[in-house]
Amino acid sequence: MSGGITFVDTLAPRAYSGIRGHLTGLGGTEATVVCIAQSLAPRFRITVRQSARQGPDALSGGVRYGRFDIGRPLPEAPRVIVVVNSWKVAPKMARMHPDARVIVWQHVFPGRHNRALAPALRASGVEVICVSAAHAEWLRQFLGTGAPSIGHIHNPIDDELVPDDTPRDPDLMLFASSPHKGLGQVFRRFETLKQRVPSMRLVVADPGYLAWPSGPAPAGVIPLGRLEKPKLIRWMRRSLCLFYPQDQFAETFGLVIAEANAVGCPALLQRGLGANDEVASDLGQCIDSGDPGAVAARIADWRNAIGRRPLATARAEFRLSHVVDQWAALLNAGVADRPRLHAMQD
């Protein structure tokens, strides 16, 4: 086993680990950190440190989850430090650990104030890893000539996620994201669709980590609340599609899109928004979602195709085994290899 890797998360609202129930009510970032950390544990000594952790360390899946104190060097003296989203913390880690390699694992679109922090990342030799090529390209354009080294590694989907023989309901659609991701607009476009196809229903799964006003739910909307992952996957298997016709919130990756596709459920998405075109398994899922005729036509196509052909497929490059190999290669790269990260920009 090679030298230690420490993930530093200063932004999670509470402590978490891979222990059952610890991720309940948290978002995709925390779940992805746990997934990648524990998948890397057979190859590296992995620690995850969290500002929100006040109690004792937790052990799960070969990973130690411990406290983080910004004022002190990391006691495990890691070879690589991966900072989740925080551009302020990364240069501090680089100063405290001059022999360590420091990477910011960026899951979100940064705010304007981050532009002023970019030179500090570059001066400290901090690298940035985004979660999609679209995300990385947006960040390069956002930062301009002062950008640090920026690459990307996709978020992972389970290797075992494949279609099964669950009957697909032609009248059932699924929204499976936080309501701040355009749910109000989705409601309005669902109402418009129902005028053409009155039998349609929309089930809404809310991860529950952010309250957000979405307006009254139209007739035909069925709230599911917060679902554990196995139950959510079962709804993906039953539904005609992931119904996501909104142009207000751009996904940096869109894990539920990739997961739905993996079990044969297509996603109705806004073309050109965030990483939609990159993550959807075929471009037919990406349309002008503000065009009621285009929405109705795509729904009709999928309804007519049930039982005749797969409505969607998995993208092999998103499989966990492939993504973990990419992370291992990145973390194993020596100082002389670091400039190769620039090649990921092409």
Short mmCIF file of C-alpha atoms in Angstrom, two decimals:
data_model
loop_
_atom_site.label_atom_id
_atom_site.label_comp_id
_atom_site.label_asym_id
_atom_site.label_seq_id
_atom_site.Cartn_x
_atom_site.Cartn_y
_atom_site.Cartn_z
CA MET A 1 0.00 0.00 0.00
CA SER A 2 1.36 3.39 -1.01
CA GLY A 3 1.50 6.60 1.01
CA GLY A 4 -1.50 8.19 2.66
CA ILE A 5 -4.24 10.22 1.01
CA THR A 6 -6.38 12.63 3.02
CA PHE A 7 -9.68 14.10 1.86
CA VAL A 8 -10.56 17.36 3.63
CA ASP A 9 -14.20 18.48 3.76
CA THR A 10 -14.80 21.81 5.52
CA LEU A 11 -18.22 22.50 3.98
CA ALA A 12 -20.45 19.51 4.81
CA PRO A 13 -23.23 20.58 7.21
CA ARG A 14 -22.58 17.62 9.50
CA ALA A 15 -20.20 14.71 9.92
CA TYR A 16 -20.70 11.64 7.74
CA SER A 17 -19.13 8.31 6.88
CA GLY A 18 -19.98 5.16 4.98
CA ILE A 19 -21.80 3.69 7.98
CA ARG A 20 -25.43 2.94 7.11
CA GLY A 21 -27.63 6.01 7.65
CA HIS A 22 -24.76 8.51 7.99
CA LEU A 23 -25.44 10.00 4.53
CA THR A 24 -29.19 10.41 5.03
CA GLY A 25 -30.27 13.96 4.22
CA LEU A 26 -26.93 14.92 2.69
CA GLY A 27 -26.23 15.59 -0.98
CA GLY A 28 -24.40 13.91 -3.82
CA THR A 29 -21.03 15.46 -2.95
CA GLU A 30 -20.78 13.71 0.40
CA ALA A 31 -22.02 10.42 -1.05
CA THR A 32 -19.43 10.62 -3.83
CA VAL A 33 -16.61 11.39 -1.37
CA VAL A 34 -17.51 8.27 0.62
CA CYS A 35 -17.82 6.14 -2.53
CA ILE A 36 -14.44 7.18 -3.95
CA ALA A 37 -12.61 7.11 -0.58
CA GLN A 38 -13.80 3.62 0.30
CA SER A 39 -13.19 2.32 -3.23
CA LEU A 40 -9.60 3.59 -3.03
CA ALA A 41 -9.01 2.12 0.44
CA PRO A 42 -7.65 -1.23 -0.83
CA ARG A 43 -4.89 0.66 -2.68
CA PHE A 44 -4.08 3.58 -0.34
CA ARG A 45 -4.22 4.58 3.29
CA ILE A 46 -7.29 6.85 3.22
CA THR A 47 -8.41 9.43 5.79
CA VAL A 48 -11.41 11.74 5.44
CA ARG A 49 -11.29 14.81 7.71
CA GLN A 50 -14.35 16.98 8.32
CA SER A 51 -14.78 20.32 10.06
CA ALA A 52 -18.27 19.28 11.18
CA ARG A 53 -17.05 16.19 13.03
CA GLN A 54 -16.98 16.76 16.79
CA GLY A 55 -17.17 13.22 18.11
CA PRO A 56 -14.71 10.35 17.88
CA ASP A 57 -13.27 9.02 14.66
CA ALA A 58 -15.38 6.60 12.64
CA LEU A 59 -14.09 3.63 10.68
CA SER A 60 -15.98 2.40 7.61
CA GLY A 61 -14.95 0.52 4.50
CA GLY A 62 -11.27 0.76 5.36
CA VAL A 63 -11.43 4.57 5.71
CA ARG A 64 -10.86 6.63 8.85
CA TYR A 65 -13.22 9.60 9.25
CA GLY A 66 -11.76 12.17 11.65
CA ARG A 67 -11.86 15.78 12.79
CA PHE A 68 -10.27 18.64 10.92
CA ASP A 69 -8.49 21.57 12.59
CA ILE A 70 -7.51 24.27 10.10
CA GLY A 71 -4.91 25.61 12.53
CA ARG A 72 -2.84 22.43 12.74
CA PRO A 73 -1.01 20.22 10.24
CA LEU A 74 -2.69 16.93 9.46
CA PRO A 75 -1.28 14.38 11.93
CA GLU A 76 -1.05 11.61 9.32
CA ALA A 77 1.26 13.75 7.13
CA PRO A 78 -0.37 12.61 3.86
CA ARG A 79 1.36 12.42 0.53
CA VAL A 80 -1.71 13.85 -1.25
CA ILE A 81 -4.41 16.13 0.17
CA VAL A 82 -7.73 16.36 -1.70
CA VAL A 83 -9.76 19.38 -0.56
CA VAL A 84 -13.48 19.23 -1.33
CA ASN A 85 -14.64 22.49 -2.99
CA SER A 86 -12.81 24.95 -0.69
CA TRP A 87 -10.41 27.27 -2.52
CA LYS A 88 -9.52 29.03 0.73
CA VAL A 89 -8.40 25.88 2.54
CA ALA A 90 -6.29 24.39 -0.28
CA PRO A 91 -3.44 26.97 -0.27
CA LYS A 92 -3.30 26.75 3.53
CA MET A 93 -2.86 23.00 3.25
CA ALA A 94 -0.11 23.54 0.68
CA ARG A 95 1.72 25.91 3.05
CA MET A 96 1.36 23.57 6.04
CA HIS A 97 2.40 20.53 4.01
CA PRO A 98 5.05 21.72 1.54
CA ASP A 99 5.96 18.15 0.58
CA ALA A 100 2.38 17.12 -0.15
CA ARG A 101 0.48 17.40 -3.39
CA VAL A 102 -2.77 19.37 -2.97
CA ILE A 103 -5.84 18.97 -5.19
CA VAL A 104 -9.18 20.78 -5.03
CA TRP A 105 -11.97 18.38 -5.96
CA GLN A 106 -14.54 20.80 -7.34
CA HIS A 107 -18.17 19.57 -7.38
CA VAL A 108 -19.97 22.91 -7.88
CA PHE A 109 -19.75 26.03 -10.01
CA PRO A 110 -17.72 28.50 -7.90
CA GLY A 111 -18.93 32.01 -7.15
CA ARG A 112 -17.41 35.24 -8.43
CA HIS A 113 -15.33 35.68 -5.29
CA ASN A 114 -13.38 32.55 -6.26
CA ARG A 115 -11.81 34.38 -9.20
CA ALA A 116 -9.70 36.36 -6.76
CA LEU A 117 -8.56 33.13 -5.07
CA ALA A 118 -7.36 31.45 -8.28
CA PRO A 119 -3.87 33.06 -8.30
CA ALA A 120 -3.24 31.68 -4.80
CA LEU A 121 -4.08 28.18 -6.03
CA ARG A 122 -1.76 28.57 -8.99
CA ALA A 123 1.07 30.01 -6.89
CA SER A 124 0.74 27.16 -4.39
CA GLY A 125 0.82 24.51 -7.11
CA VAL A 126 -2.72 23.41 -6.23
CA GLU A 127 -4.49 21.44 -8.95
CA VAL A 128 -8.23 21.35 -9.60
CA ILE A 129 -10.25 18.28 -10.57
CA CYS A 130 -13.80 18.86 -11.82
CA VAL A 131 -16.54 16.26 -12.23
CA SER A 132 -17.10 16.58 -15.98
CA ALA A 133 -15.41 17.95 -19.06
CA ALA A 134 -18.14 20.60 -19.37
CA HIS A 135 -17.54 21.64 -15.76
CA ALA A 136 -13.78 21.89 -16.34
CA GLU A 137 -14.17 23.90 -19.53
CA TRP A 138 -16.58 26.30 -17.83
CA LEU A 139 -14.07 26.80 -15.01
CA ARG A 140 -11.22 27.52 -17.44
CA GLN A 141 -13.33 30.16 -19.19
CA PHE A 142 -14.43 31.58 -15.83
CA LEU A 143 -10.85 31.97 -14.55
CA GLY A 144 -9.10 32.91 -17.79
CA THR A 145 -5.32 33.14 -17.97
CA GLY A 146 -4.90 33.00 -14.17
CA ALA A 147 -6.34 29.50 -13.92
CA PRO A 148 -4.44 26.75 -12.09
CA SER A 149 -4.10 23.29 -13.63
CA ILE A 150 -7.63 21.98 -14.27
CA GLY A 151 -8.67 18.45 -15.22
CA HIS A 152 -11.72 16.27 -14.69
CA ILE A 153 -12.76 12.84 -13.51
CA HIS A 154 -16.42 11.89 -13.81
CA ASN A 155 -18.55 11.00 -10.82
CA PRO A 156 -19.17 7.23 -10.58
CA ILE A 157 -22.16 4.94 -10.99
CA ASP A 158 -22.18 1.41 -9.57
CA ASP A 159 -20.85 -1.31 -11.84
CA GLU A 160 -23.93 -3.43 -11.02
CA LEU A 161 -26.52 -0.89 -12.22
CA VAL A 162 -28.13 -2.57 -15.24
CA PRO A 163 -31.68 -2.89 -16.59
CA ASP A 164 -33.89 -5.70 -15.33
CA ASP A 165 -37.36 -7.00 -16.21
CA THR A 166 -39.31 -4.42 -14.17
CA PRO A 167 -42.29 -3.30 -16.29
CA ARG A 168 -41.96 0.33 -17.36
CA ASP A 169 -45.08 2.44 -16.82
CA PRO A 170 -45.77 4.64 -19.89
CA ASP A 171 -47.70 7.15 -17.74
CA LEU A 172 -45.16 7.54 -14.94
CA MET A 173 -42.26 10.02 -14.82
CA LEU A 174 -39.76 10.78 -12.06
CA PHE A 175 -38.12 13.94 -10.73
CA ALA A 176 -35.29 12.92 -8.37
CA SER A 177 -33.35 16.02 -7.35
CA SER A 178 -33.41 18.77 -4.77
CA PRO A 179 -36.28 21.24 -5.46
CA HIS A 180 -33.83 24.11 -5.98
CA LYS A 181 -32.82 22.41 -9.22
CA GLY A 182 -35.68 23.90 -11.20
CA LEU A 183 -38.62 21.98 -9.72
CA GLY A 184 -40.97 24.97 -10.00
CA GLN A 185 -40.29 25.17 -13.73
CA VAL A 186 -40.64 21.39 -14.05
CA PHE A 187 -44.09 21.64 -12.44
CA ARG A 188 -45.20 24.22 -15.00
CA ARG A 189 -43.91 22.20 -17.93
CA PHE A 190 -45.54 19.07 -16.53
CA GLU A 191 -48.88 20.90 -16.43
CA THR A 192 -48.43 21.81 -20.09
CA LEU A 193 -47.61 18.20 -20.99
CA LYS A 194 -50.70 16.94 -19.16
CA GLN A 195 -52.89 19.10 -21.38
CA ARG A 196 -51.72 16.91 -24.26
CA VAL A 197 -51.36 13.62 -22.35
CA PRO A 198 -53.78 13.73 -19.39
CA SER A 199 -52.80 10.30 -18.09
CA MET A 200 -49.24 11.32 -17.17
CA ARG A 201 -48.14 11.31 -13.53
CA LEU A 202 -44.98 12.76 -11.97
CA VAL A 203 -43.46 11.30 -8.81
CA VAL A 204 -41.05 13.61 -6.96
CA ALA A 205 -38.23 12.27 -4.78
CA ASP A 206 -36.62 14.99 -2.64
CA PRO A 207 -33.28 14.22 -0.95
CA GLY A 208 -34.32 16.66 1.77
CA TYR A 209 -31.10 18.60 2.28
CA LEU A 210 -32.50 21.98 1.17
CA ALA A 211 -35.97 23.52 1.56
CA TRP A 212 -36.93 25.50 -1.52
CA PRO A 213 -40.17 27.16 -2.66
CA SER A 214 -41.47 25.49 -5.81
CA GLY A 215 -45.07 26.66 -5.79
CA PRO A 216 -48.11 24.41 -5.57
CA ALA A 217 -47.79 20.94 -7.04
CA PRO A 218 -50.06 20.42 -10.07
CA ALA A 219 -52.60 17.64 -10.30
CA GLY A 220 -50.87 14.37 -11.09
CA VAL A 221 -47.79 15.06 -8.94
CA ILE A 222 -47.09 12.44 -6.27
CA PRO A 223 -44.53 13.38 -3.56
CA LEU A 224 -42.28 10.54 -2.44
CA GLY A 225 -40.12 12.47 0.02
CA ARG A 226 -36.62 11.22 0.79
CA LEU A 227 -35.76 7.77 -0.53
CA GLU A 228 -32.84 5.47 0.19
CA LYS A 229 -30.86 4.64 -2.94
CA PRO A 230 -32.33 1.13 -3.54
CA LYS A 231 -35.88 2.51 -3.47
CA LEU A 232 -34.94 5.38 -5.78
CA ILE A 233 -33.41 2.94 -8.27
CA ARG A 234 -36.64 0.91 -8.22
CA TRP A 235 -38.58 4.03 -9.20
CA MET A 236 -36.10 4.64 -12.03
CA ARG A 237 -36.76 1.12 -13.29
CA ARG A 238 -40.53 1.69 -13.30
CA SER A 239 -40.62 5.19 -14.77
CA LEU A 240 -40.87 6.11 -18.42
CA CYS A 241 -38.22 8.78 -17.92
CA LEU A 242 -36.46 11.13 -15.56
CA PHE A 243 -38.46 14.31 -16.16
CA TYR A 244 -36.06 17.25 -15.90
CA PRO A 245 -37.19 19.86 -18.47
CA GLN A 246 -35.71 22.96 -16.84
CA ASP A 247 -33.12 25.53 -17.90
CA GLN A 248 -32.57 27.32 -14.58
CA PHE A 249 -30.08 25.04 -12.83
CA ALA A 250 -26.95 23.66 -14.52
CA GLU A 251 -25.56 20.36 -13.26
CA THR A 252 -21.79 19.97 -13.00
CA PHE A 253 -22.37 16.25 -13.58
CA GLY A 254 -25.89 15.00 -12.81
CA LEU A 255 -25.49 11.64 -11.08
CA VAL A 256 -29.19 10.79 -11.14
CA ILE A 257 -29.14 11.18 -14.93
CA ALA A 258 -26.28 8.69 -15.28
CA GLU A 259 -27.88 6.28 -12.79
CA ALA A 260 -31.27 6.43 -14.50
CA ASN A 261 -29.69 5.78 -17.90
CA ALA A 262 -27.81 2.81 -16.46
CA VAL A 263 -31.08 1.04 -15.58
CA GLY A 264 -32.64 1.87 -18.94
CA CYS A 265 -34.52 5.04 -17.92
CA PRO A 266 -33.93 8.02 -20.24
CA ALA A 267 -33.85 11.61 -19.00
CA LEU A 268 -35.66 14.50 -20.63
CA LEU A 269 -33.12 17.34 -20.39
CA GLN A 270 -32.43 20.87 -21.57
CA ARG A 271 -29.94 20.78 -24.44
CA GLY A 272 -26.65 22.62 -23.80
CA LEU A 273 -27.23 23.14 -20.07
CA GLY A 274 -24.32 22.26 -17.77
CA ALA A 275 -23.13 18.70 -18.32
CA ASN A 276 -26.45 17.38 -19.69
CA ASP A 277 -25.16 16.62 -23.21
CA GLU A 278 -22.05 14.95 -21.80
CA VAL A 279 -23.82 12.75 -19.24
CA ALA A 280 -26.90 11.63 -21.21
CA SER A 281 -26.19 8.31 -22.91
CA ASP A 282 -27.60 9.66 -26.18
CA LEU A 283 -28.22 13.18 -27.43
CA GLY A 284 -31.88 12.38 -28.11
CA GLN A 285 -32.47 12.98 -24.41
CA CYS A 286 -31.40 16.63 -24.76
CA ILE A 287 -33.99 18.89 -26.37
CA ASP A 288 -35.34 22.43 -26.18
CA SER A 289 -37.31 21.76 -23.01
CA GLY A 290 -39.15 25.07 -23.35
CA ASP A 291 -40.87 23.81 -26.52
CA PRO A 292 -44.07 22.00 -25.45
CA GLY A 293 -44.28 20.24 -28.81
CA ALA A 294 -40.73 18.90 -28.51
CA VAL A 295 -41.39 17.66 -24.97
CA ALA A 296 -44.61 15.91 -25.99
CA ALA A 297 -42.97 14.37 -29.05
CA ARG A 298 -40.07 12.92 -27.07
CA ILE A 299 -42.45 11.50 -24.46
CA ALA A 300 -44.50 9.93 -27.26
CA ASP A 301 -41.37 8.40 -28.81
CA TRP A 302 -40.40 6.74 -25.53
CA ARG A 303 -43.93 5.54 -24.81
CA ASN A 304 -44.09 3.92 -28.25
CA ALA A 305 -40.66 2.30 -27.82
CA ILE A 306 -41.36 0.50 -24.53
CA GLY A 307 -40.69 -3.20 -25.04
CA ARG A 308 -39.19 -2.71 -28.51
CA ARG A 309 -35.76 -1.27 -27.67
CA PRO A 310 -33.75 -0.04 -24.66
CA LEU A 311 -34.75 3.53 -23.88
CA ALA A 312 -31.28 4.32 -22.47
CA THR A 313 -27.99 2.63 -21.63
CA ALA A 314 -25.08 3.12 -19.23
CA ARG A 315 -21.96 5.05 -20.18
CA ALA A 316 -18.96 2.79 -19.57
CA GLU A 317 -16.71 5.71 -18.60
CA PHE A 318 -18.95 6.45 -15.60
CA ARG A 319 -18.64 2.96 -14.09
CA LEU A 320 -17.10 2.96 -10.61
CA SER A 321 -14.31 0.55 -11.54
CA HIS A 322 -13.17 2.86 -14.35
CA VAL A 323 -13.48 6.04 -12.29
CA VAL A 324 -11.52 4.55 -9.37
CA ASP A 325 -8.74 3.54 -11.76
CA GLN A 326 -8.58 7.15 -12.95
CA TRP A 327 -8.35 8.40 -9.36
CA ALA A 328 -5.64 5.87 -8.55
CA ALA A 329 -3.62 6.96 -11.58
CA LEU A 330 -3.98 10.60 -10.59
CA LEU A 331 -2.98 9.98 -6.98
CA ASN A 332 -0.03 7.79 -7.94
CA ALA A 333 1.44 10.39 -10.31
CA GLY A 334 4.76 11.78 -9.06
CA VAL A 335 5.90 15.38 -9.15
CA ALA A 336 7.40 14.94 -12.61
CA ASP A 337 4.07 13.63 -13.90
CA ARG A 338 1.92 16.50 -12.67
CA PRO A 339 2.11 18.62 -15.86
CA ARG A 340 0.29 15.81 -17.65
CA LEU A 341 -2.85 17.00 -15.94
CA HIS A 342 -2.84 19.90 -18.42
CA ALA A 343 -3.37 17.35 -21.19
CA MET A 344 -6.77 16.62 -19.66
CA GLN A 345 -7.78 20.14 -20.69
CA ASP A 346 -7.81 19.23 -24.37
#
